[in-house]
Amino acid sequence: MSDHLTEDKEKSKIIIGTRGSELALWQANYVKGLLSNIGLDSELKIIKTQGDKILNLSFDKLEGKGFFTKELEEELLSGTIDLAVHSHKDLPTNHPEGLIIAAVSEREDPAELLLILKDCVDVQHKLSVKFGAMVGTSSNRRKAQLLAVRPDLEIEELRGNVITRIQKLRDEKYDAIMLAKAGVLRLGLDLSEFYVEELEPNELIPAPAQGVLAYQIRESDTALFEKLQAINNKDIAEQIGIERKVLNLFEGGCQMPLGCYCRKDGNTFQIWTSKADDGDDFPDRLFTESQTSEGIAEKIVAKFAPNREFPKNIFITRELSESSYLKHSMTKHGVEVEGRSLIRTFPSINKLDSFIFRNIEWVFFSSKNAIEYFFKLEPQLPKKVKFGVLGRASEDALRLHGKKADFNGEEEGIDTSDIAKEFAKLANGKNVLFPSAKGSLKTIQKELSADTKIVELTVYETVSVENVEKSNAEVLIFTSPSNVDSYFAENLLDPDQKVICIGKTTGQKFDDMGVKYTLPFSPDEIGLAEAVFALD
């Protein structure tokens, strides 16, 4: 394109190319508003893409290969539009020659939503959808991750724009469907007719760049490039740059069931990656942290190399069921898993005084054992009582009793004191019951204000197993401080054995011994699987 034509375009309205769906038009009008705020006049041109025309193929056969972007890019190159607005996750990682991404938006919430018909809800099951439910999604990435935690689900093809997909659920063609939260928020949709289960991006890992808009222009249009820097989010560009590079290095496009999500915690990049061979394959997951973006994508991809070596065996201080996520993720790679608890638990009380629940507004659990022993006592709780838990493992245990957590500390990170501070924002000034073990460290309670009424209830005690047999496994996983005490009362760690701990209080035991260990981000079996996968 000639410089003269570029200059002419500078003097006229900027033509924004967009698809015609409700969401695409919202996105284009959002950009139009941003341009107006920096003094640039613009208008929209609707362009129909191949992905809008072909409705008989799954999204995984379309996204990432230009099916939603090719026609917009062709019009950019021909000069009939000046700027194309894309959902960044739809873009191939390699741009056509002559085009560049000039700027990216802030990131809308990248979480996933599971919309469930209310008569198909069962909170006793993970994800709150009934056993054997039919779930609609055309994403192999979502399918693989869903089946990893709920293998009983029936995953069926779902096509159409956001409004169309919701209508299909409303028409009861599915029991539940999956949508990106970003699109729902941008369209301001009312979902009150459904039960909505939100899956955080470290739980169900989103597509690379999910929730981010890409502003694509001609490389020769340097004047527009400079102007667009006023609406460019450099921090988000850096973070999704890692995600997109991971996608590029895998050379799979969105046909590959790949999830990658990066965020920054202070100066530290935190990256979650999930990859499967296809939608029916159990996905491998990795969590990694880095102080720099340089080289981190290459390190992530190297962990997924087909010829990489895994530990021959692992030992965990907990009995595991046949449906265990950790066991499934390890046996996929031929890793033997031995699970046995090194402690025994028993109830501290056999009966509850109903008076203890008078005016209780919150019940907070720090462990699965506390949940089990508390509900064995058949507590008569107030109808409007709320529940708090430390992490997903406790949340899943709570579900088995038909209760849903109103606060899950795992969303706040792995530091218990940080979790306590976040819970304090909700519970200060309230009446809070803490069912716990004898000798509990009371980390959460210490952060609550003086006007909070704290009710302590010791529901169980632990004792160590005598004569604990030493494990020769290459990796030892400790699930509580009591299990650490029990194991090392009679055993020593071999120099080549690696240690993984659930929780900082468990890790503190190894700090005291001067032993190096790995602390998973998530204190549950998914987090443990990620931690084992990350080991060198």
XYZ file of C-alpha atoms in Angstrom:
536
model
C 0.000 0.000 0.000
C 1.305 3.461 -0.879
C 2.240 6.061 1.707
C -0.209 8.385 -0.041
C -3.114 6.031 0.655
C -2.025 5.673 4.254
C -1.965 9.452 4.647
C -5.445 9.716 3.129
C -6.714 7.214 5.645
C -5.260 9.293 8.472
C -7.430 12.222 7.436
C -10.688 10.280 7.272
C -12.625 8.045 9.613
C -10.933 4.870 10.767
C -12.855 1.919 9.337
C -13.161 -0.867 11.919
C -13.747 -4.350 10.500
C -15.741 -6.761 12.651
C -17.798 -9.919 12.511
C -21.558 -9.461 12.893
C -22.357 -11.463 16.023
C -23.681 -9.686 19.108
C -20.378 -10.198 20.905
C -18.232 -9.113 17.963
C -20.313 -5.943 17.557
C -20.021 -5.206 21.275
C -16.253 -5.571 20.997
C -16.030 -3.345 17.929
C -18.216 -0.661 19.502
C -16.117 -0.861 22.661
C -13.025 -0.102 20.566
C -14.895 2.652 18.751
C -15.540 4.243 22.130
C -11.888 3.958 23.119
C -10.831 5.605 19.880
C -13.301 8.416 20.471
C -11.767 8.976 23.905
C -8.385 9.632 22.276
C -9.850 11.884 19.591
C -10.170 9.406 16.708
C -13.364 9.132 14.681
C -14.363 5.685 13.407
C -17.141 3.618 11.904
C -17.863 -0.106 11.661
C -17.878 -2.415 8.677
C -19.412 -5.861 9.228
C -17.616 -8.717 7.495
C -18.875 -12.304 7.392
C -16.157 -14.891 7.934
C -15.948 -18.525 6.898
C -16.433 -19.531 10.536
C -19.760 -17.680 10.560
C -20.903 -19.529 7.438
C -19.782 -23.076 8.319
C -21.912 -24.338 11.191
C -21.454 -28.088 10.822
C -17.866 -28.242 12.128
C -16.676 -27.991 15.707
C -14.869 -24.874 16.868
C -11.707 -26.892 17.358
C -11.649 -27.525 13.619
C -12.004 -23.785 13.006
C -10.444 -21.608 15.695
C -6.784 -20.755 15.385
C -6.678 -21.480 11.651
C -8.073 -18.174 10.454
C -11.683 -19.262 9.971
C -12.889 -16.330 12.063
C -10.190 -13.890 10.940
C -9.132 -14.515 7.326
C -11.734 -12.302 5.650
C -11.020 -9.407 8.033
C -7.314 -9.721 7.330
C -7.889 -9.752 3.572
C -9.853 -6.511 3.806
C -7.113 -4.980 5.934
C -4.529 -5.840 3.310
C -6.705 -4.491 0.511
C -7.230 -1.212 2.372
C -11.041 -1.405 2.685
C -10.718 -1.345 6.479
C -8.032 0.155 8.713
C -8.397 -1.836 11.910
C -9.735 -5.307 12.643
C -11.019 -6.187 16.098
C -10.534 -9.854 17.019
C -11.029 -12.058 20.028
C -7.312 -12.648 20.506
C -7.772 -16.372 21.121
C -9.181 -16.760 17.570
C -6.033 -15.483 15.897
C -3.415 -17.820 14.442
C -0.049 -17.313 16.109
C 1.540 -16.400 12.784
C 0.144 -13.233 11.208
C -0.128 -12.668 7.438
C 2.766 -10.693 6.030
C 2.015 -6.977 6.182
C -0.222 -7.129 9.278
C 0.581 -6.653 12.956
C -1.191 -6.561 16.297
C -0.833 -2.901 17.209
C -2.459 -3.094 20.635
C -4.408 -5.346 22.991
C -7.196 -4.637 25.451
C -7.351 -5.119 29.168
C -8.252 -8.698 30.068
C -11.842 -9.464 30.902
C -12.268 -12.236 33.457
C -10.881 -15.392 31.731
C -12.882 -17.808 33.882
C -15.237 -20.379 32.373
C -18.931 -20.662 33.224
C -20.917 -23.865 33.365
C -24.579 -22.940 32.852
C -26.828 -25.666 34.259
C -30.590 -26.160 33.981
C -31.869 -25.845 37.532
C -33.478 -29.292 37.521
C -30.101 -30.780 36.516
C -28.199 -29.353 39.494
C -26.636 -31.668 42.059
C -24.151 -29.882 44.323
C -22.998 -33.189 45.770
C -21.069 -33.710 42.530
C -18.060 -31.651 41.515
C -19.131 -28.824 39.160
C -22.680 -29.062 40.604
C -24.179 -30.884 37.610
C -25.997 -34.208 37.942
C -24.360 -37.567 37.231
C -24.216 -38.415 33.517
C -25.326 -34.946 32.425
C -25.115 -33.885 28.777
C -22.821 -30.873 28.508
C -22.553 -28.805 25.353
C -19.207 -27.498 24.117
C -17.295 -27.628 20.837
C -13.932 -27.112 22.517
C -11.676 -30.136 22.920
C -9.717 -28.127 25.494
C -12.811 -27.842 27.682
C -13.863 -31.425 26.967
C -10.541 -32.929 28.083
C -10.426 -30.916 31.295
C -14.084 -31.559 32.135
C -13.790 -35.321 31.649
C -10.637 -35.405 33.773
C -12.655 -34.377 36.839
C -16.077 -35.708 35.763
C -15.620 -38.751 33.486
C -19.337 -39.551 33.781
C -20.371 -36.512 31.724
C -21.586 -36.773 28.131
C -19.935 -34.040 26.054
C -21.875 -33.042 22.954
C -21.173 -30.640 20.083
C -22.419 -27.060 20.547
C -22.171 -24.402 17.822
C -23.515 -20.900 17.350
C -22.897 -17.498 18.889
C -23.354 -16.876 22.612
C -27.057 -16.022 22.369
C -27.769 -19.044 20.174
C -25.960 -21.403 22.518
C -27.863 -20.110 25.535
C -31.141 -20.562 23.689
C -30.219 -24.186 22.953
C -29.795 -24.731 26.698
C -33.075 -22.925 27.364
C -34.706 -25.310 24.878
C -33.315 -28.203 26.964
C -31.188 -29.643 24.178
C -28.468 -29.957 26.833
C -28.379 -30.273 30.610
C -25.565 -27.715 30.785
C -23.300 -25.729 28.480
C -19.910 -24.077 28.834
C -19.239 -20.433 27.974
C -16.366 -18.034 28.483
C -17.258 -15.614 31.267
C -15.771 -12.719 29.282
C -18.465 -12.876 26.603
C -21.254 -13.074 29.171
C -19.928 -10.033 31.018
C -19.426 -7.990 27.862
C -22.972 -8.669 26.688
C -24.414 -8.060 30.147
C -26.508 -11.229 29.965
C -29.005 -12.188 32.656
C -28.373 -15.818 33.566
C -30.667 -15.969 36.587
C -32.803 -18.698 35.001
C -29.808 -21.060 35.199
C -27.552 -22.320 37.945
C -24.118 -20.902 37.175
C -20.947 -22.688 38.266
C -17.825 -20.562 37.814
C -14.502 -22.290 37.137
C -11.478 -20.161 37.913
C -8.667 -20.102 35.308
C -6.360 -22.139 37.551
C -9.109 -24.779 37.807
C -10.205 -25.094 34.181
C -7.366 -23.513 32.230
C -8.608 -21.160 29.481
C -7.471 -20.806 25.890
C -4.350 -18.684 25.331
C -5.350 -14.970 25.387
C -8.933 -15.724 26.427
C -10.729 -12.528 27.455
C -8.386 -10.229 25.479
C -9.151 -8.227 22.318
C -6.552 -7.802 19.564
C -6.384 -4.660 17.432
C -4.874 -5.597 14.091
C -3.646 -3.049 11.491
C -1.383 -2.852 8.461
C 2.284 -2.846 9.384
C 2.812 0.179 7.122
C 0.273 2.280 9.028
C 2.800 3.629 11.530
C 0.729 6.702 12.345
C -2.227 4.600 13.498
C 0.130 2.289 15.353
C 1.457 5.206 17.398
C -2.041 6.459 18.197
C -3.200 3.019 19.318
C -0.480 2.848 21.952
C -2.737 5.061 24.072
C -5.164 2.126 24.429
C -2.572 -0.665 24.494
C -2.333 -2.675 27.722
C 1.375 -3.504 27.874
C 1.133 -5.693 30.971
C -1.547 -7.883 29.409
C 0.417 -7.977 26.135
C 3.414 -9.357 28.024
C 1.351 -11.998 29.831
C -0.574 -13.266 26.818
C 2.677 -13.120 24.855
C 3.824 -16.062 26.987
C 0.553 -17.919 26.422
C 0.625 -17.339 22.679
C 4.261 -18.395 22.425
C 3.436 -21.662 24.184
C 0.673 -22.190 21.617
C 3.045 -21.336 18.779
C 5.766 -23.707 20.014
C 3.279 -26.577 20.206
C 2.341 -25.831 16.585
C -1.170 -27.057 17.180
C -3.476 -24.098 16.865
C -6.776 -24.364 18.695
C -7.394 -27.841 17.313
C -5.052 -28.945 20.079
C -6.739 -29.291 23.498
C -4.384 -26.700 24.972
C -5.058 -24.327 27.818
C -2.515 -21.744 28.928
C -3.062 -18.938 31.409
C -0.506 -16.457 32.719
C -0.919 -13.827 35.392
C 1.435 -11.731 37.460
C 1.701 -11.899 41.230
C 3.884 -8.926 42.071
C 6.960 -9.430 39.896
C 6.370 -13.154 39.436
C 4.774 -14.719 36.381
C 2.456 -17.583 37.306
C 1.568 -19.867 34.380
C -0.849 -22.782 34.203
C -0.762 -25.096 31.186
C -2.996 -28.031 30.254
C -2.470 -30.204 27.187
C -4.085 -33.366 25.877
C -3.750 -35.271 22.609
C -7.481 -35.006 21.946
C -10.721 -34.296 23.763
C -10.936 -37.835 25.170
C -7.340 -37.867 26.434
C -6.573 -37.220 30.105
C -4.714 -33.871 30.088
C -1.288 -33.218 31.548
C -1.077 -30.066 33.655
C 1.809 -27.862 34.697
C 2.095 -24.898 37.059
C 5.273 -22.865 36.889
C 6.568 -19.549 38.188
C 9.232 -17.275 36.747
C 10.722 -13.882 37.483
C 11.136 -13.216 33.761
C 9.189 -13.881 30.588
C 12.401 -14.686 28.741
C 12.620 -18.368 27.819
C 9.722 -19.459 30.027
C 7.539 -20.638 27.111
C 10.356 -22.892 25.889
C 10.754 -24.369 29.385
C 7.022 -25.048 29.620
C 6.853 -26.799 26.254
C 9.940 -28.888 27.089
C 8.079 -30.349 30.089
C 5.504 -31.814 27.698
C 8.086 -33.532 25.489
C 6.946 -37.088 24.678
C 10.310 -38.585 25.640
C 10.703 -36.848 29.000
C 11.336 -39.030 32.037
C 8.941 -39.307 34.970
C 9.552 -40.658 38.468
C 9.138 -44.424 38.592
C 7.019 -44.205 41.723
C 5.555 -41.800 44.249
C 4.329 -42.185 47.809
C 1.581 -40.049 49.346
C 0.463 -39.968 52.975
C -3.192 -40.448 52.076
C -5.297 -43.349 50.848
C -6.360 -42.791 47.238
C -9.527 -44.007 45.559
C -9.550 -45.634 42.131
C -11.054 -42.423 40.745
C -8.221 -40.313 42.191
C -7.112 -37.513 39.846
C -3.496 -37.872 40.999
C -3.489 -41.614 40.434
C -5.007 -41.251 36.970
C -2.534 -38.538 35.945
C 0.427 -40.626 37.135
C -0.595 -44.034 35.796
C -1.002 -42.402 32.372
C 2.816 -42.111 32.381
C 3.524 -45.448 34.037
C 4.200 -43.958 37.483
C 3.343 -46.289 40.384
C 1.422 -44.606 43.193
C 1.296 -45.838 46.791
C -1.039 -44.096 49.186
C -1.309 -44.744 52.912
C -2.013 -42.442 55.789
C 0.525 -42.302 58.628
C -1.998 -40.984 61.118
C -5.296 -42.139 62.532
C -8.152 -39.810 63.353
C -10.974 -40.233 65.864
C -13.842 -38.030 67.030
C -13.412 -35.709 69.992
C -17.132 -35.434 70.727
C -20.137 -37.633 70.076
C -22.977 -35.136 70.430
C -23.571 -31.466 69.721
C -25.408 -28.964 71.861
C -27.792 -27.189 69.459
C -27.247 -23.978 71.425
C -23.763 -23.709 69.905
C -25.279 -22.860 66.523
C -27.379 -19.998 67.798
C -26.721 -16.935 65.615
C -23.877 -18.663 63.709
C -23.422 -16.905 60.336
C -20.287 -18.625 58.984
C -18.758 -22.073 59.384
C -15.105 -22.312 58.302
C -13.300 -25.600 57.634
C -9.527 -25.942 57.384
C -9.505 -29.618 56.421
C -11.530 -32.446 54.917
C -11.382 -34.343 58.205
C -13.032 -31.434 60.007
C -15.882 -31.564 57.491
C -16.367 -35.310 57.840
C -16.397 -35.363 61.634
C -18.546 -32.238 61.886
C -21.329 -33.568 59.661
C -21.265 -36.982 61.353
C -22.631 -35.084 64.354
C -25.708 -34.095 62.293
C -25.529 -30.380 63.130
C -28.767 -28.364 62.985
C -27.415 -25.267 61.272
C -29.278 -22.010 60.592
C -30.767 -21.914 57.070
C -28.750 -18.904 55.948
C -25.391 -20.022 57.301
C -22.438 -19.636 54.909
C -19.440 -21.939 54.497
C -15.757 -21.151 54.044
C -12.993 -23.597 53.082
C -9.245 -23.413 52.503
C -9.217 -25.024 49.071
C -10.811 -27.215 46.400
C -10.249 -30.476 48.267
C -12.294 -29.221 51.211
C -14.868 -27.752 48.842
C -15.310 -31.167 47.219
C -15.689 -32.799 50.655
C -18.305 -30.214 51.580
C -20.256 -30.989 48.404
C -20.694 -34.597 49.525
C -22.886 -33.236 52.305
C -24.990 -31.194 49.911
C -23.334 -27.873 50.794
C -21.597 -25.337 48.551
C -18.679 -23.193 49.730
C -19.389 -19.455 49.763
C -15.677 -18.722 50.229
C -12.827 -20.767 48.782
C -9.429 -19.578 49.941
C -7.636 -21.193 47.014
C -8.699 -18.267 44.843
C -6.502 -16.033 47.011
C -3.295 -18.074 46.674
C -1.263 -20.581 48.665
C -0.350 -18.361 51.623
C -2.711 -19.178 54.505
C -2.272 -15.742 56.068
C -3.397 -14.125 52.779
C -6.414 -16.424 52.693
C -7.193 -15.458 56.274
C -7.079 -11.757 55.452
C -9.477 -12.208 52.539
C -11.887 -14.238 54.655
C -11.698 -11.572 57.348
C -13.156 -9.047 54.884
C -16.313 -11.167 54.757
C -16.469 -12.436 58.306
C -15.359 -9.550 60.513
C -18.116 -8.666 62.917
C -19.933 -11.950 62.236
C -20.439 -15.065 64.333
C -18.031 -17.701 62.979
C -17.834 -21.375 63.931
C -14.523 -23.209 63.443
C -14.820 -27.028 63.580
C -11.226 -28.244 63.702
C -8.686 -30.708 65.030
C -7.269 -30.678 68.514
C -4.158 -28.496 68.454
C -5.229 -26.514 65.378
C -2.914 -23.581 64.563
C -5.933 -21.233 64.231
C -4.338 -19.218 61.420
C -7.671 -17.948 60.107
C -8.967 -16.982 63.534
C -5.920 -14.822 64.253
C -6.773 -12.456 61.385
C -10.350 -11.780 62.492
C -11.212 -8.552 64.262
C -12.048 -8.256 67.935
C -15.735 -7.674 67.181
C -15.993 -11.104 65.522
C -17.477 -13.798 67.725
C -15.314 -16.899 67.246
C -16.733 -20.254 68.315
C -14.146 -23.037 68.509
C -15.321 -26.617 68.157
C -12.795 -29.466 68.353
C -14.384 -32.307 66.389
C -11.463 -34.714 65.957
C -7.978 -35.659 67.118
C -5.043 -37.314 65.374
C -2.557 -39.937 66.545
C 0.509 -41.188 64.720
C 0.749 -44.715 63.358
C 3.500 -46.673 65.069
C 6.331 -48.417 63.217
C 5.872 -46.530 59.958
C 7.497 -48.368 57.082
C 10.037 -46.395 55.061
C 9.172 -45.681 51.444
C 11.775 -46.009 48.703
C 9.672 -44.033 46.225
C 11.431 -41.332 44.229
C 8.865 -38.720 45.310
C 7.303 -38.411 48.757
C 4.124 -36.347 49.145
C 3.155 -35.198 52.625
C -0.396 -34.026 53.210
C -0.207 -32.709 56.787
C 2.293 -31.790 59.527
C 1.117 -34.828 61.532
C 2.066 -37.159 58.693
C 5.527 -35.566 58.554
C 6.018 -36.132 62.288
C 4.839 -39.729 62.005
C 7.115 -40.595 59.058
C 10.300 -39.020 60.388
C 9.872 -40.385 63.884
C 11.509 -43.562 62.566
C 12.774 -42.830 59.047
C 15.261 -40.648 57.224
C 15.029 -39.067 53.783
C 17.265 -40.521 51.083
C 19.458 -37.905 49.354
C 17.830 -38.483 45.958
C 14.224 -38.489 47.169
C 12.124 -35.426 46.306
C 9.487 -33.971 48.593
C 6.159 -32.304 47.828
C 4.018 -30.776 50.586
C 0.400 -29.690 50.802
C 0.198 -26.431 52.708
C 2.756 -24.093 54.206
C 2.337 -25.550 57.693
C 3.411 -28.921 56.306
C 6.272 -27.271 54.445
C 7.389 -25.557 57.660
C 8.325 -28.979 59.019
C 10.829 -29.375 56.186
C 12.035 -25.794 56.595
C 12.919 -26.751 60.178
C 14.797 -29.812 58.886
C 16.558 -27.825 56.168
C 15.021 -30.017 53.449
C 14.075 -28.636 50.025
C 10.480 -29.265 48.957
C 7.870 -28.256 46.360
C 4.668 -26.508 47.369
C 1.810 -26.916 44.848
C -0.258 -23.838 44.096
C -3.495 -25.773 44.665
C -3.655 -27.889 47.846
C -5.533 -30.708 46.125
C -4.864 -33.604 43.763
C -4.844 -31.396 40.665
C -2.190 -29.231 42.305
C -0.214 -32.330 43.266
C -0.375 -33.650 39.708
C 0.915 -30.288 38.459
C 3.733 -30.352 41.004
C 4.876 -33.872 40.082
C 4.721 -32.987 36.392
C 6.964 -29.966 37.052
C 9.738 -31.970 38.738
C 13.051 -32.225 36.919
